[in-house]
mmCIF file of C-alpha atoms in Angstrom:
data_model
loop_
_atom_site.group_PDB
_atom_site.id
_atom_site.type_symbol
_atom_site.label_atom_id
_atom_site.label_comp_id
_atom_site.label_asym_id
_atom_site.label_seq_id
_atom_site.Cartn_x
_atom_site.Cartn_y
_atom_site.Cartn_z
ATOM 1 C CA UNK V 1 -7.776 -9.861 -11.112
ATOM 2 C CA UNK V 2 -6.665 -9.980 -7.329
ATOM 3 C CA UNK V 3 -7.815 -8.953 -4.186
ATOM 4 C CA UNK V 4 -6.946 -9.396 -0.748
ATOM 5 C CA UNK V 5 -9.403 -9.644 2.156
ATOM 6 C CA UNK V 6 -8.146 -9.148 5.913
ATOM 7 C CA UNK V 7 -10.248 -11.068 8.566
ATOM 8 C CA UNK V 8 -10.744 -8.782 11.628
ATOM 9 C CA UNK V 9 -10.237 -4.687 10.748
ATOM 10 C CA UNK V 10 -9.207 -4.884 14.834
ATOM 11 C CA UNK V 11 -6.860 -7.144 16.718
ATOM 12 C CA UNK V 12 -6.554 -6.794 20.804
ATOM 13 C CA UNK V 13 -3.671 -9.004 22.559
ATOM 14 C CA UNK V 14 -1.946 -8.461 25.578
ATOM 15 C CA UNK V 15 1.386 -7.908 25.890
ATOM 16 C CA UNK V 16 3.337 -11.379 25.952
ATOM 17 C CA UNK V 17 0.732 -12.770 23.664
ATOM 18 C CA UNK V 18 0.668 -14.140 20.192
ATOM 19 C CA UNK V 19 -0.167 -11.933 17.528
ATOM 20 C CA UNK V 20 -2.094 -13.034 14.528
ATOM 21 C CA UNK V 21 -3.143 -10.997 11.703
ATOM 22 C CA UNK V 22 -4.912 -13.078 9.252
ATOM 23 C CA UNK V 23 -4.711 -12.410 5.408
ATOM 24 C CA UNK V 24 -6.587 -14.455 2.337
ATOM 25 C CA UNK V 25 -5.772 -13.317 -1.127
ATOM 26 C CA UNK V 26 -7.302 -13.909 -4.622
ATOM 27 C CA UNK V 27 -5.155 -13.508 -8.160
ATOM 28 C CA UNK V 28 -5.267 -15.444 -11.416
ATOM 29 C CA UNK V 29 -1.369 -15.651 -11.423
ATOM 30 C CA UNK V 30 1.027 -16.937 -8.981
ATOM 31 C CA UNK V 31 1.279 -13.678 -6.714
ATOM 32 C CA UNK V 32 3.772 -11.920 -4.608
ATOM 33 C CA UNK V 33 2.596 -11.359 -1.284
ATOM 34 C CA UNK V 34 3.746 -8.322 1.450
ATOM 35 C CA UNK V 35 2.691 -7.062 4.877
ATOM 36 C CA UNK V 36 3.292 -3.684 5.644
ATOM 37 C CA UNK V 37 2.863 -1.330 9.484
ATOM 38 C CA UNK V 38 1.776 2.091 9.509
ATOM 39 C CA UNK V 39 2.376 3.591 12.969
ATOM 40 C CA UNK V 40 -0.090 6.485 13.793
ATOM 41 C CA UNK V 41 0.602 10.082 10.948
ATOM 42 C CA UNK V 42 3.325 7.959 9.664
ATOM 43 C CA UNK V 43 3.460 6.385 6.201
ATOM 44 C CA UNK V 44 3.947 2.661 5.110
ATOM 45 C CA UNK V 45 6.849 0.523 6.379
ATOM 46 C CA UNK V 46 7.342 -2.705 5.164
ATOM 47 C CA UNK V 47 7.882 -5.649 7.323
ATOM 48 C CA UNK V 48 8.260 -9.037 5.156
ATOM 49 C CA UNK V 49 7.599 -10.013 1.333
ATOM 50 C CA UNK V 50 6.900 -13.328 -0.332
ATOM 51 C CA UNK V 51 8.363 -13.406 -3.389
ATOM 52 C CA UNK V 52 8.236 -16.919 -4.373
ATOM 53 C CA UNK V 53 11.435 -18.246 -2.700
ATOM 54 C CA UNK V 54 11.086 -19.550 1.061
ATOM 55 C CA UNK V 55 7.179 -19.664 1.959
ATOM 56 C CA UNK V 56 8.090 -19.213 5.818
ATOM 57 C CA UNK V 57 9.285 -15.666 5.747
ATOM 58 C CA UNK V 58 10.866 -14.029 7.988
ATOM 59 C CA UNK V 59 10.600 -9.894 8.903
ATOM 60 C CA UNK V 60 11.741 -6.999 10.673
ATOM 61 C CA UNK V 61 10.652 -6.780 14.456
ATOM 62 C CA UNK V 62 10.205 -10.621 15.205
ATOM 63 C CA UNK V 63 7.521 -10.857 12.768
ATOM 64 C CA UNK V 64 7.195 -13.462 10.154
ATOM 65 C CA UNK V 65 4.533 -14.945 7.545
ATOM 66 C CA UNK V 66 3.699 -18.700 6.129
ATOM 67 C CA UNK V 67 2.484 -18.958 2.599
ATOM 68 C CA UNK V 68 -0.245 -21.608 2.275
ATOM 69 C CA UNK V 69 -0.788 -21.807 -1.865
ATOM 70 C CA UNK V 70 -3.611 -24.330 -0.820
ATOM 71 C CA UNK V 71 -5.215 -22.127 1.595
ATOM 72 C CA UNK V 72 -4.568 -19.126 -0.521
ATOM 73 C CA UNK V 73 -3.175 -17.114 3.032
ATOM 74 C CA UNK V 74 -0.146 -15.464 4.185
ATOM 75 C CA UNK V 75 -1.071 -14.577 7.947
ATOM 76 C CA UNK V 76 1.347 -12.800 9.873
ATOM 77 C CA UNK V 77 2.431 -14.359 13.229
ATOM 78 C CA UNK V 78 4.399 -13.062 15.967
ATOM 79 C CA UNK V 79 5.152 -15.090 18.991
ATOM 80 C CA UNK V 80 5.299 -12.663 22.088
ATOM 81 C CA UNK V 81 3.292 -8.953 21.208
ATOM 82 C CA UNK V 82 5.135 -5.931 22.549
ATOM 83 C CA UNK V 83 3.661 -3.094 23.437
ATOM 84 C CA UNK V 84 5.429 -1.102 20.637
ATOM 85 C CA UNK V 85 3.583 -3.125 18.231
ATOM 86 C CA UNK V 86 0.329 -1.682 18.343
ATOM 87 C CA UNK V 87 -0.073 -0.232 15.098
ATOM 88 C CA UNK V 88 -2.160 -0.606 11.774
ATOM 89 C CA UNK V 89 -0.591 -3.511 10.049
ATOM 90 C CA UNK V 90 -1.701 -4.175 5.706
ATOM 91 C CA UNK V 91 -1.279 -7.065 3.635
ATOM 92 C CA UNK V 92 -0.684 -6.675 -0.376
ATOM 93 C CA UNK V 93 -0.784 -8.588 -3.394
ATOM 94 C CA UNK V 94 1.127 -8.166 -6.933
ATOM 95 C CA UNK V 95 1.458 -10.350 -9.870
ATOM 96 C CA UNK V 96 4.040 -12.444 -10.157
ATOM 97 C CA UNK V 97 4.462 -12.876 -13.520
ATOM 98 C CA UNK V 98 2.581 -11.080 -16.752
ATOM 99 C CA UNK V 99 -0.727 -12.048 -17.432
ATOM 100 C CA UNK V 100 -1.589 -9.368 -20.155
ATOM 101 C CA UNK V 101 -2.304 -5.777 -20.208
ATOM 102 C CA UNK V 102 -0.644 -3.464 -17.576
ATOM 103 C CA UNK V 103 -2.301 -5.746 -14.338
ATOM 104 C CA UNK V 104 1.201 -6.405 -13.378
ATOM 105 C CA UNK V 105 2.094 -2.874 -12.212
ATOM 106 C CA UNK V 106 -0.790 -2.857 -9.535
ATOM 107 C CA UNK V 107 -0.076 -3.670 -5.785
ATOM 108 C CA UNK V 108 -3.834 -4.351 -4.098
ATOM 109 C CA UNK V 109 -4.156 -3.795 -0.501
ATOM 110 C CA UNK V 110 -6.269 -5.323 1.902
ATOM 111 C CA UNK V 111 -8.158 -3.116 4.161
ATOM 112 C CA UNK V 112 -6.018 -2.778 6.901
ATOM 113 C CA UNK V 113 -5.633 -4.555 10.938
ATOM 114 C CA UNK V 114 -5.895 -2.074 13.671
ATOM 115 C CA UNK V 115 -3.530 -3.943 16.757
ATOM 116 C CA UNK V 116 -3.998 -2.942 20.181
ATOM 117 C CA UNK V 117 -1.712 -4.234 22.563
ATOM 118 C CA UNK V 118 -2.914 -4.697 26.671
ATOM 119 C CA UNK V 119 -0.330 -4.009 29.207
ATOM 120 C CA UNK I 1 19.122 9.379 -1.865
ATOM 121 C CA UNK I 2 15.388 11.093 -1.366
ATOM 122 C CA UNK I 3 13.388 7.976 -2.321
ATOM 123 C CA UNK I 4 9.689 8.897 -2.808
ATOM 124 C CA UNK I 5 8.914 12.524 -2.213
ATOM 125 C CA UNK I 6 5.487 13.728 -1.949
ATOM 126 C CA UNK I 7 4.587 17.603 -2.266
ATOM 127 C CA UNK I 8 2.811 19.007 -0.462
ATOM 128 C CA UNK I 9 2.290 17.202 3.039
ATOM 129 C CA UNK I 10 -0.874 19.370 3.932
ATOM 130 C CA UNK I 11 -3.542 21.114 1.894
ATOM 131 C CA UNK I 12 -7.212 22.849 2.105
ATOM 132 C CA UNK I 13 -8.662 23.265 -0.986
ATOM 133 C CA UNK I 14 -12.265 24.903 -1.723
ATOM 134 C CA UNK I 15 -15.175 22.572 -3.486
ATOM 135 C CA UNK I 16 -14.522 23.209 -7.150
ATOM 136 C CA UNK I 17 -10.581 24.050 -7.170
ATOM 137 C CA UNK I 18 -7.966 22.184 -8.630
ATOM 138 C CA UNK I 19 -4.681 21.399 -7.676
ATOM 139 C CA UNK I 20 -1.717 19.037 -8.347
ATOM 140 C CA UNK I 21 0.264 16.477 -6.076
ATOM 141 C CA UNK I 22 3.620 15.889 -6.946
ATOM 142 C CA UNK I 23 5.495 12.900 -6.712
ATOM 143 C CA UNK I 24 8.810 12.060 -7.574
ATOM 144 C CA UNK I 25 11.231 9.115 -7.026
ATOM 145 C CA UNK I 26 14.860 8.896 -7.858
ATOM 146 C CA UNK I 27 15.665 4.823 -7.889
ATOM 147 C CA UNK I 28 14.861 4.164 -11.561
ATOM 148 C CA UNK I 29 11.532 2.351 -10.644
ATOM 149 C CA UNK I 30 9.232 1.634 -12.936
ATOM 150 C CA UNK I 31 6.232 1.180 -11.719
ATOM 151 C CA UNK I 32 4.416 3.749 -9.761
ATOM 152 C CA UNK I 33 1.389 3.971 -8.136
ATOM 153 C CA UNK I 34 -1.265 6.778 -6.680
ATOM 154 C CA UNK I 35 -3.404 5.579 -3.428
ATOM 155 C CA UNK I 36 -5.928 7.386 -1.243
ATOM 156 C CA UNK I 37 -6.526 6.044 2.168
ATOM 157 C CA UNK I 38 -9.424 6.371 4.466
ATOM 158 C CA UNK I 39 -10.290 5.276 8.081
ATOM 159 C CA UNK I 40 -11.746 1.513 7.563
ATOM 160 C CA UNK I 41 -11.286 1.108 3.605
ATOM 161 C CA UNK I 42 -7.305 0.574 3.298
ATOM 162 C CA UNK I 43 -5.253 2.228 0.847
ATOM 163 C CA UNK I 44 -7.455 2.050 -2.488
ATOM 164 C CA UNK I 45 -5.628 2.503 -5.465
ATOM 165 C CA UNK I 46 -6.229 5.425 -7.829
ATOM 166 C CA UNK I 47 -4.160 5.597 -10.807
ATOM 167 C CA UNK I 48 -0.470 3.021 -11.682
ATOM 168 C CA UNK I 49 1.965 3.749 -14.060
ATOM 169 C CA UNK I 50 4.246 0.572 -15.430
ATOM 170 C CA UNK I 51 6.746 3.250 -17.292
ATOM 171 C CA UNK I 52 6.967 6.625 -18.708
ATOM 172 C CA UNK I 53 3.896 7.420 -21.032
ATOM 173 C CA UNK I 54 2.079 4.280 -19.708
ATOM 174 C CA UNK I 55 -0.598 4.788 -17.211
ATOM 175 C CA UNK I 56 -4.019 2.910 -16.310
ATOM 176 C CA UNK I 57 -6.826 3.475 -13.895
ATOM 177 C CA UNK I 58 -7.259 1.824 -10.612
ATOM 178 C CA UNK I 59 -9.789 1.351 -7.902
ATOM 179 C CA UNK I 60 -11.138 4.896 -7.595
ATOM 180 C CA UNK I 61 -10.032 6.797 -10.882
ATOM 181 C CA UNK I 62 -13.130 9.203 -10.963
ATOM 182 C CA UNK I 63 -11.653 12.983 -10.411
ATOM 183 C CA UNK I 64 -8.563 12.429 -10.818
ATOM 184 C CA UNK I 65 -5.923 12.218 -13.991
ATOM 185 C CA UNK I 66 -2.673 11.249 -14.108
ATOM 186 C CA UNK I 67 0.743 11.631 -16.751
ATOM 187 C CA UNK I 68 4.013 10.060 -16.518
ATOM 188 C CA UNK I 69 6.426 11.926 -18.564
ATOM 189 C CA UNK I 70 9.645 10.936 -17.090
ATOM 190 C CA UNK I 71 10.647 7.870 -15.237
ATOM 191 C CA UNK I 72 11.024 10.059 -12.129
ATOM 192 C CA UNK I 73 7.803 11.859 -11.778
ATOM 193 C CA UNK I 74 3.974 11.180 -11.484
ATOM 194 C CA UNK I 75 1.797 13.633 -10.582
ATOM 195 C CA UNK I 76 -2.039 13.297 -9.544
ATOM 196 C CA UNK I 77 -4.188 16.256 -10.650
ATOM 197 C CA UNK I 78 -7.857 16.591 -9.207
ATOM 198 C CA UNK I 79 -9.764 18.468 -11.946
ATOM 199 C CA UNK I 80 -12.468 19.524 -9.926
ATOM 200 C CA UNK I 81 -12.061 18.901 -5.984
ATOM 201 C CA UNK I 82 -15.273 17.440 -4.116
ATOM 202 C CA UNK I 83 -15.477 16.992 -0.376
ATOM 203 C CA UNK I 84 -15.475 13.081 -0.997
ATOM 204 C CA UNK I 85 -11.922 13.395 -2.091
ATOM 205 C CA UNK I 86 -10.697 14.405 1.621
ATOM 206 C CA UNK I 87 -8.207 11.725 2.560
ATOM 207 C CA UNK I 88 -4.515 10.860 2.839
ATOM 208 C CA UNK I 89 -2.712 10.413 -0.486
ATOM 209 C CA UNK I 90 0.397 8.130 -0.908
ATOM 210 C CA UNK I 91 2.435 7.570 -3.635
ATOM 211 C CA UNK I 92 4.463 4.436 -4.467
ATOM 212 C CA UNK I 93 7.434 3.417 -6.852
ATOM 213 C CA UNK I 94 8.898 -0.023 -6.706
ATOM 214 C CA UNK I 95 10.729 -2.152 -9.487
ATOM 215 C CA UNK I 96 8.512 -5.651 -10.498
ATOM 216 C CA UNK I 97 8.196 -8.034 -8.143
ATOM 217 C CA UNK I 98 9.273 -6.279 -5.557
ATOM 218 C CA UNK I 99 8.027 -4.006 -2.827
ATOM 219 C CA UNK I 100 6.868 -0.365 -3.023
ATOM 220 C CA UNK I 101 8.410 2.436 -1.185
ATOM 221 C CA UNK I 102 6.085 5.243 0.059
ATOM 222 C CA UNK I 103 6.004 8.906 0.231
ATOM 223 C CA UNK I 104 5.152 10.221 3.882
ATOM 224 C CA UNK I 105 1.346 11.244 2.152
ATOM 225 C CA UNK I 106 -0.331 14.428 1.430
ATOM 226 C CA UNK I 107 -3.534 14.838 4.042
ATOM 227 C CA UNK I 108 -5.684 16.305 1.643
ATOM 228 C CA UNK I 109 -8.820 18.599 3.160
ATOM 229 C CA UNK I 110 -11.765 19.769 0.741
ATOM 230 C CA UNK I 111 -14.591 22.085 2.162
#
């Protein structure tokens, strides 16, 4: 089984400020691990993946993600917000390898980070 | 090169109607996925499909069926629509272990 659980369903930074979206997921198997924006009536857009290569990723947008196996996280940093960042921002977890049945197709989302940047 | 393309964007349907979504995707993926998504509660995950003529239920399957045919297509069908089922739909595809690609969503309004 996985799951992923998003601390804080809203973020508020000013402009300039560091942006962190924190994201804690569960799965019996090693997992891949994305984080995704959704600007307002638009759909899904994805900004970085883990896929078991480099655990600092880096993204679109000055954006970029540490995986902590230990910690079981993948929080999404940015160093200076911008005001075109406010949007709602999703982290996901897959499987990363087959562990039975069809489990492997399904991509669980967290329940989303609503970011609000201050002038 | 569509991508993931979601018919139709917008649609009112009466309590006790049916109707189909359509979804298709023309990158060869194999694994697509149906999601609903409403204000506080993420995008929930209805129905997935690993490959044609393999489909299982997800987080929410109740009022809703699915059939994958072809590689290309996947459509949702809600037997019997309720009010509860007003919300944005999105379709996925993506190839394993990598990430999905989205339709732009059907905003789905029962009364």
């Amino acid at each position: 089984a996985q799951s992923v659980t998003q601390l804080g369903s809203h973020v508020s930074v000013s402009e300039g400020a560091l942006v962190l979206l924190r994201c804690n997921y569960s799965s019996s198997v090693p997992p891949y691990l994305f984080w995704y924006v959704q600007y307002p009536n638009q759909g899904l857009q994805l900004l970085l993946k883990y896929t078991s290569a480099a655990t600092l990723v880096k993204g679109i947008n000055g954006f970029e993600a540490e995986f902590k196996k230990s910690e079981t996280s993948f929080h999404l940093t940015k160093p200076s917000a911008h005001m075109s960042d406010a949007a709602e921002y999703f982290c996901a977890v897959s499987e990363a390898r087959h562990a039975g049945g069809t489990s492997y197709g399904k991509l669980t989302f967290g329940q989303g980070t609503i970011l609000t940047v201050h002038p | 090169n569509a991508g993931v393309t979601q018919t139709p964007k917008f649609q009112v349907l009466k309590t006790g109607q049916s109707m189909t979504l359509q979804c298709a995707q023309d990158m060869n993926h194999e694994y697509m996925s149906w999601y609903r998504q409403d204000p506080g509660m993420g995008l929930r995950l209805i129905h997935y499909s690993v490959g044609a003529g393999i489909t299982d239920q997800g987080e929410v399957p109740n009022g809703y069926n699915v059939s994958r045919s072809t590689t290309e297509d996947f459509p949702l069908r809600l037997l019997s629509a309720a009010p509860s089922q007003t919300s944005v739909y999105f379709c996925a595809s993506r190839r394993a272990g990598t990430e999905a690609f989205f339709g732009q969503g059907t905003r789905l309004t029962v009364v």
